[in-house]
mmCIF file of C-alpha atoms in Angstrom:
data_model
loop_
_atom_site.group_PDB
_atom_site.id
_atom_site.type_symbol
_atom_site.label_atom_id
_atom_site.label_comp_id
_atom_site.label_asym_id
_atom_site.label_seq_id
_atom_site.Cartn_x
_atom_site.Cartn_y
_atom_site.Cartn_z
ATOM 1 C CA ARG A 1 47.815 144.202 279.216
ATOM 2 C CA GLY A 2 45.982 141.028 278.188
ATOM 3 C CA SER A 3 44.537 140.337 274.766
ATOM 4 C CA PRO A 4 40.956 141.436 274.107
ATOM 5 C CA PRO A 5 38.449 138.611 274.775
ATOM 6 C CA GLU A 6 37.342 138.621 271.105
ATOM 7 C CA SER A 7 40.923 138.210 269.853
ATOM 8 C CA SER A 8 41.635 135.417 272.313
ATOM 9 C CA SER A 9 38.440 133.610 271.327
ATOM 10 C CA ARG A 10 39.319 133.909 267.623
ATOM 11 C CA SER A 11 42.779 132.479 268.282
ATOM 12 C CA ASN A 12 41.318 129.546 270.171
ATOM 13 C CA ILE A 13 38.910 128.805 267.338
ATOM 14 C CA LEU A 14 41.706 128.943 264.747
ATOM 15 C CA LEU A 15 43.833 126.652 266.883
ATOM 16 C CA LEU A 16 40.979 124.167 267.231
ATOM 17 C CA LEU A 17 40.285 124.252 263.492
ATOM 18 C CA SER A 18 43.983 123.737 262.761
ATOM 19 C CA VAL A 19 44.094 120.692 265.015
ATOM 20 C CA LEU A 20 40.959 119.268 263.388
ATOM 21 C CA VAL A 21 42.306 119.814 259.863
ATOM 22 C CA LEU A 22 45.667 118.267 260.758
ATOM 23 C CA SER A 23 43.961 115.289 262.401
ATOM 24 C CA ALA A 24 41.765 114.804 259.338
ATOM 25 C CA GLY A 25 44.835 114.916 257.108
ATOM 26 C CA LEU A 26 46.643 112.319 259.197
ATOM 27 C CA TRP A 27 43.570 110.048 259.223
ATOM 28 C CA ALA A 28 43.166 110.377 255.455
ATOM 29 C CA ALA A 29 46.858 109.600 254.951
ATOM 30 C CA ARG A 30 46.604 106.473 257.084
ATOM 31 C CA GLU A 31 43.469 105.303 255.273
ATOM 32 C CA SER A 32 45.043 105.954 251.890
ATOM 33 C CA GLY A 33 48.107 103.939 252.884
ATOM 34 C CA GLN A 34 46.008 101.003 254.073
ATOM 35 C CA GLN A 35 43.892 100.991 250.918
ATOM 36 C CA THR A 36 46.978 101.184 248.719
ATOM 37 C CA ASP A 37 48.561 98.272 250.590
ATOM 38 C CA LEU A 38 45.384 96.205 250.134
ATOM 39 C CA ARG A 39 45.116 97.077 246.439
ATOM 40 C CA MET A 40 48.742 96.148 245.779
ATOM 41 C CA ARG A 41 48.346 92.834 247.608
ATOM 42 C CA ARG A 42 45.308 91.979 245.514
ATOM 43 C CA GLU A 43 47.125 92.900 242.313
ATOM 44 C CA LEU A 44 50.176 90.839 243.266
ATOM 45 C CA ALA A 45 47.933 87.849 243.998
ATOM 46 C CA ARG A 46 46.133 88.344 240.674
ATOM 47 C CA GLN A 47 49.412 88.351 238.761
ATOM 48 C CA ALA A 48 50.596 85.209 240.524
ATOM 49 C CA ARG A 49 47.304 83.483 239.706
ATOM 50 C CA SER A 50 47.517 84.556 236.067
ATOM 51 C CA ILE A 51 50.951 82.969 235.793
ATOM 52 C CA ALA A 52 49.910 79.785 237.589
ATOM 53 C CA ASP A 53 46.944 79.343 235.254
ATOM 54 C CA THR A 54 49.279 79.130 232.244
ATOM 55 C CA ILE A 55 51.293 76.214 233.678
ATOM 56 C CA LEU A 56 50.096 72.694 232.881
ATOM 57 C CA PRO A 57 50.173 70.188 235.761
ATOM 58 C CA HIS A 58 51.488 67.352 233.565
ATOM 59 C CA GLU A 59 54.619 69.411 232.842
ATOM 60 C CA ILE A 60 55.300 69.760 236.559
ATOM 61 C CA ARG A 61 55.059 66.014 237.113
ATOM 62 C CA THR A 62 58.053 65.492 234.824
ATOM 63 C CA LEU A 63 60.275 67.619 237.096
ATOM 64 C CA SER A 64 62.282 66.230 239.990
ATOM 65 C CA PHE A 65 63.123 69.645 241.507
ATOM 66 C CA THR A 66 66.766 68.649 241.641
ATOM 67 C CA ALA A 67 69.863 69.746 239.724
ATOM 68 C CA GLU A 68 69.006 67.091 237.129
ATOM 69 C CA ASP A 69 66.135 69.259 235.865
ATOM 70 C CA ILE A 70 68.476 71.833 234.340
ATOM 71 C CA ASP A 71 68.649 69.978 230.997
ATOM 72 C CA ARG A 72 65.027 68.832 230.865
ATOM 73 C CA PRO A 73 62.980 70.443 228.045
ATOM 74 C CA GLU A 74 60.060 70.975 230.438
ATOM 75 C CA PHE A 75 62.252 72.868 232.881
ATOM 76 C CA GLN A 76 63.724 75.047 230.148
ATOM 77 C CA ARG A 77 60.302 75.728 228.655
ATOM 78 C CA LEU A 78 58.806 76.762 231.998
ATOM 79 C CA SER A 79 61.820 78.924 232.824
ATOM 80 C CA SER A 80 61.537 80.694 229.453
ATOM 81 C CA GLN A 81 57.802 81.163 230.001
ATOM 82 C CA LEU A 82 58.345 82.767 233.404
ATOM 83 C CA SER A 83 61.177 84.929 232.077
ATOM 84 C CA ALA A 84 58.983 86.216 229.244
ATOM 85 C CA TYR A 85 56.166 87.074 231.644
ATOM 86 C CA ALA A 86 58.561 88.864 233.989
ATOM 87 C CA GLY A 87 59.975 90.893 231.116
ATOM 88 C CA ALA A 88 56.523 91.847 229.855
ATOM 89 C CA THR A 89 55.227 92.957 233.246
ATOM 90 C CA GLY A 90 58.377 94.448 234.766
ATOM 91 C CA LEU A 91 58.478 91.947 237.617
ATOM 92 C CA ARG A 92 61.894 91.406 239.158
ATOM 93 C CA SER A 93 61.527 87.709 239.807
ATOM 94 C CA ILE A 94 59.053 84.851 239.354
ATOM 95 C CA TYR A 95 59.942 81.538 240.929
ATOM 96 C CA THR A 96 58.481 78.148 241.779
ATOM 97 C CA MET A 97 58.869 75.872 244.791
ATOM 98 C CA ALA A 98 57.965 72.290 245.645
ATOM 99 C CA LEU A 99 57.782 70.459 248.952
ATOM 100 C CA ARG A 100 60.236 67.598 249.192
ATOM 101 C CA GLY A 101 60.186 65.848 252.529
ATOM 102 C CA GLN A 102 60.275 68.615 255.111
ATOM 103 C CA LYS A 103 62.035 71.111 252.850
ATOM 104 C CA LEU A 104 61.031 73.602 250.196
ATOM 105 C CA VAL A 105 63.149 73.501 247.051
ATOM 106 C CA PHE A 106 63.238 75.815 244.052
ATOM 107 C CA GLY A 107 62.285 74.833 240.523
ATOM 108 C CA PRO A 108 61.883 76.840 237.294
ATOM 109 C CA GLU A 109 62.219 80.602 237.678
ATOM 110 C CA SER A 110 62.440 83.731 235.569
ATOM 111 C CA LEU A 111 65.984 84.733 236.537
ATOM 112 C CA ASN A 112 68.945 83.955 234.334
ATOM 113 C CA ARG A 113 71.155 81.324 235.926
ATOM 114 C CA ASN A 114 73.987 83.901 236.111
ATOM 115 C CA ASP A 115 71.877 86.318 238.153
ATOM 116 C CA ARG A 116 73.191 86.689 241.707
ATOM 117 C CA TYR A 117 69.706 86.016 243.071
ATOM 118 C CA ALA A 118 69.126 82.936 240.927
ATOM 119 C CA SER A 119 68.427 79.606 242.639
ATOM 120 C CA PRO A 120 69.409 76.517 240.603
ATOM 121 C CA PRO A 121 66.781 73.753 240.623
ATOM 122 C CA GLY A 122 66.900 71.777 243.835
ATOM 123 C CA THR A 123 68.227 74.692 245.920
ATOM 124 C CA VAL A 124 66.765 74.479 249.430
ATOM 125 C CA PHE A 125 64.916 77.560 250.674
ATOM 126 C CA GLN A 126 66.718 78.189 253.946
ATOM 127 C CA GLU A 127 64.398 80.674 255.682
ATOM 128 C CA PRO A 128 60.776 79.925 254.735
ATOM 129 C CA THR A 129 57.801 81.145 256.753
ATOM 130 C CA GLU A 130 55.017 78.962 258.137
ATOM 131 C CA LYS A 131 52.724 80.152 255.351
ATOM 132 C CA ASP A 132 55.218 78.940 252.750
ATOM 133 C CA PHE A 133 54.580 75.433 254.099
ATOM 134 C CA GLU A 134 50.878 75.857 254.828
ATOM 135 C CA ILE A 135 49.977 76.458 251.214
ATOM 136 C CA PHE A 136 51.017 72.880 250.390
ATOM 137 C CA TYR A 137 48.543 71.538 252.942
ATOM 138 C CA THR A 138 45.661 73.967 252.489
ATOM 139 C CA GLY A 139 45.927 74.613 248.748
ATOM 140 C CA GLU A 140 45.071 78.260 249.399
ATOM 141 C CA ALA A 141 46.912 81.215 247.864
ATOM 142 C CA ALA A 142 48.563 83.671 250.238
ATOM 143 C CA VAL A 143 50.053 87.156 250.297
ATOM 144 C CA GLN A 144 52.435 87.758 253.176
ATOM 145 C CA GLY A 145 55.093 90.109 254.415
ATOM 146 C CA PRO A 146 57.140 92.093 254.512
ATOM 147 C CA ASP A 147 59.199 89.097 255.655
ATOM 148 C CA SER A 148 62.963 88.597 255.562
ATOM 149 C CA ASP A 149 64.890 85.585 254.278
ATOM 150 C CA GLU A 150 68.311 84.851 252.842
ATOM 151 C CA TYR A 151 67.469 86.826 249.703
ATOM 152 C CA GLY A 152 66.196 90.014 251.341
ATOM 153 C CA THR A 153 62.948 91.482 252.675
ATOM 154 C CA PHE A 154 59.834 91.164 250.516
ATOM 155 C CA VAL A 155 56.077 91.163 250.248
ATOM 156 C CA THR A 156 55.280 87.821 248.624
ATOM 157 C CA ALA A 157 52.332 86.342 246.747
ATOM 158 C CA SER A 158 52.221 82.550 246.454
ATOM 159 C CA VAL A 159 49.704 80.558 244.417
ATOM 160 C CA PRO A 160 49.444 76.757 244.327
ATOM 161 C CA ILE A 161 49.216 74.627 241.211
ATOM 162 C CA ILE A 162 47.008 71.672 242.089
ATOM 163 C CA ASP A 163 46.924 68.275 240.434
ATOM 164 C CA PRO A 164 43.333 67.863 239.150
ATOM 165 C CA LEU A 165 43.637 64.087 239.515
ATOM 166 C CA ASN A 166 44.247 63.892 243.251
ATOM 167 C CA GLY A 167 44.160 67.451 244.630
ATOM 168 C CA GLU A 168 47.863 67.440 245.497
ATOM 169 C CA VAL A 169 49.712 70.754 245.444
ATOM 170 C CA LEU A 170 52.426 70.091 242.863
ATOM 171 C CA MET A 171 54.253 73.387 243.349
ATOM 172 C CA THR A 172 53.727 77.058 244.072
ATOM 173 C CA VAL A 173 54.335 80.125 241.949
ATOM 174 C CA GLY A 174 55.835 83.020 243.891
ATOM 175 C CA LEU A 175 56.199 86.745 243.209
ATOM 176 C CA ASP A 176 58.317 89.040 245.375
ATOM 177 C CA VAL A 177 58.276 92.819 245.708
ATOM 178 C CA GLU A 178 61.103 94.351 247.713
ATOM 179 C CA ALA A 179 59.887 95.848 250.975
ATOM 180 C CA SER A 180 61.603 99.174 250.242
ATOM 181 C CA VAL A 181 59.699 99.515 246.950
ATOM 182 C CA TRP A 182 56.438 98.483 248.606
ATOM 183 C CA LYS A 183 56.782 101.004 251.426
ATOM 184 C CA MET A 184 57.716 103.781 248.999
ATOM 185 C CA GLU A 185 54.452 103.260 247.067
ATOM 186 C CA ILE A 186 52.473 103.422 250.296
ATOM 187 C CA ARG A 187 54.233 106.626 251.365
ATOM 188 C CA LYS A 188 53.400 108.217 248.015
ATOM 189 C CA ALA A 189 49.743 107.385 248.553
ATOM 190 C CA GLN A 190 49.850 108.830 252.067
ATOM 191 C CA TRP A 191 51.427 112.130 251.060
ATOM 192 C CA ILE A 192 48.656 113.141 248.649
ATOM 193 C CA PRO A 193 45.792 113.533 251.180
ATOM 194 C CA PHE A 194 48.185 114.956 253.750
ATOM 195 C CA LEU A 195 49.383 117.683 251.351
ATOM 196 C CA ILE A 196 45.785 118.464 250.449
ATOM 197 C CA ALA A 197 45.074 119.000 254.145
ATOM 198 C CA LEU A 198 48.035 121.371 254.451
ATOM 199 C CA ALA A 199 46.442 123.878 252.056
ATOM 200 C CA PRO A 200 43.541 124.950 254.352
ATOM 201 C CA LEU A 201 45.878 124.576 257.317
ATOM 202 C CA GLY A 202 48.167 127.172 255.752
ATOM 203 C CA ILE A 203 45.233 129.535 255.232
ATOM 204 C CA LEU A 204 44.179 129.131 258.850
#
């Protein structure tokens, strides 16, 4: 015997409602993830700008961005400044880069020179992106990634420090967040609306 028409109709309605609730939960999860990604990018850019604003252009001009900088007071002072900021904010790494010829080279950074990720002054960045170069020509800050290089896979915020005398980009300040950490934060944001949607779905 078949199911009564009323029972079949009720089942169809419940199925439709379940699909609608699940779809709404998935949409909300996607939107939450996108908004979280945008918010984190803005915050990373803000932090990079805050750091860049504390660095004086005349100190940068004294640096050669070579191994010779290691003993310069200006290099040591900037490195200590970046290290203190990283420690206060919980950032893994803050670094600087300058354009020398057709290559990007590292300057002062927050990492101790014994850290396995440390880059001594003058170290050439082997796997830069196009945006890493563009910032020296446009003078515009950028948040990019996740992108991979010889150090790992990161979302990166880069902010230029511009010479007020001639508009030249003296160097950039960079902040990295590991892609795995970034994606984990987005997943957390996505789970909340999805779990909320599961409650009425369970009742249905």
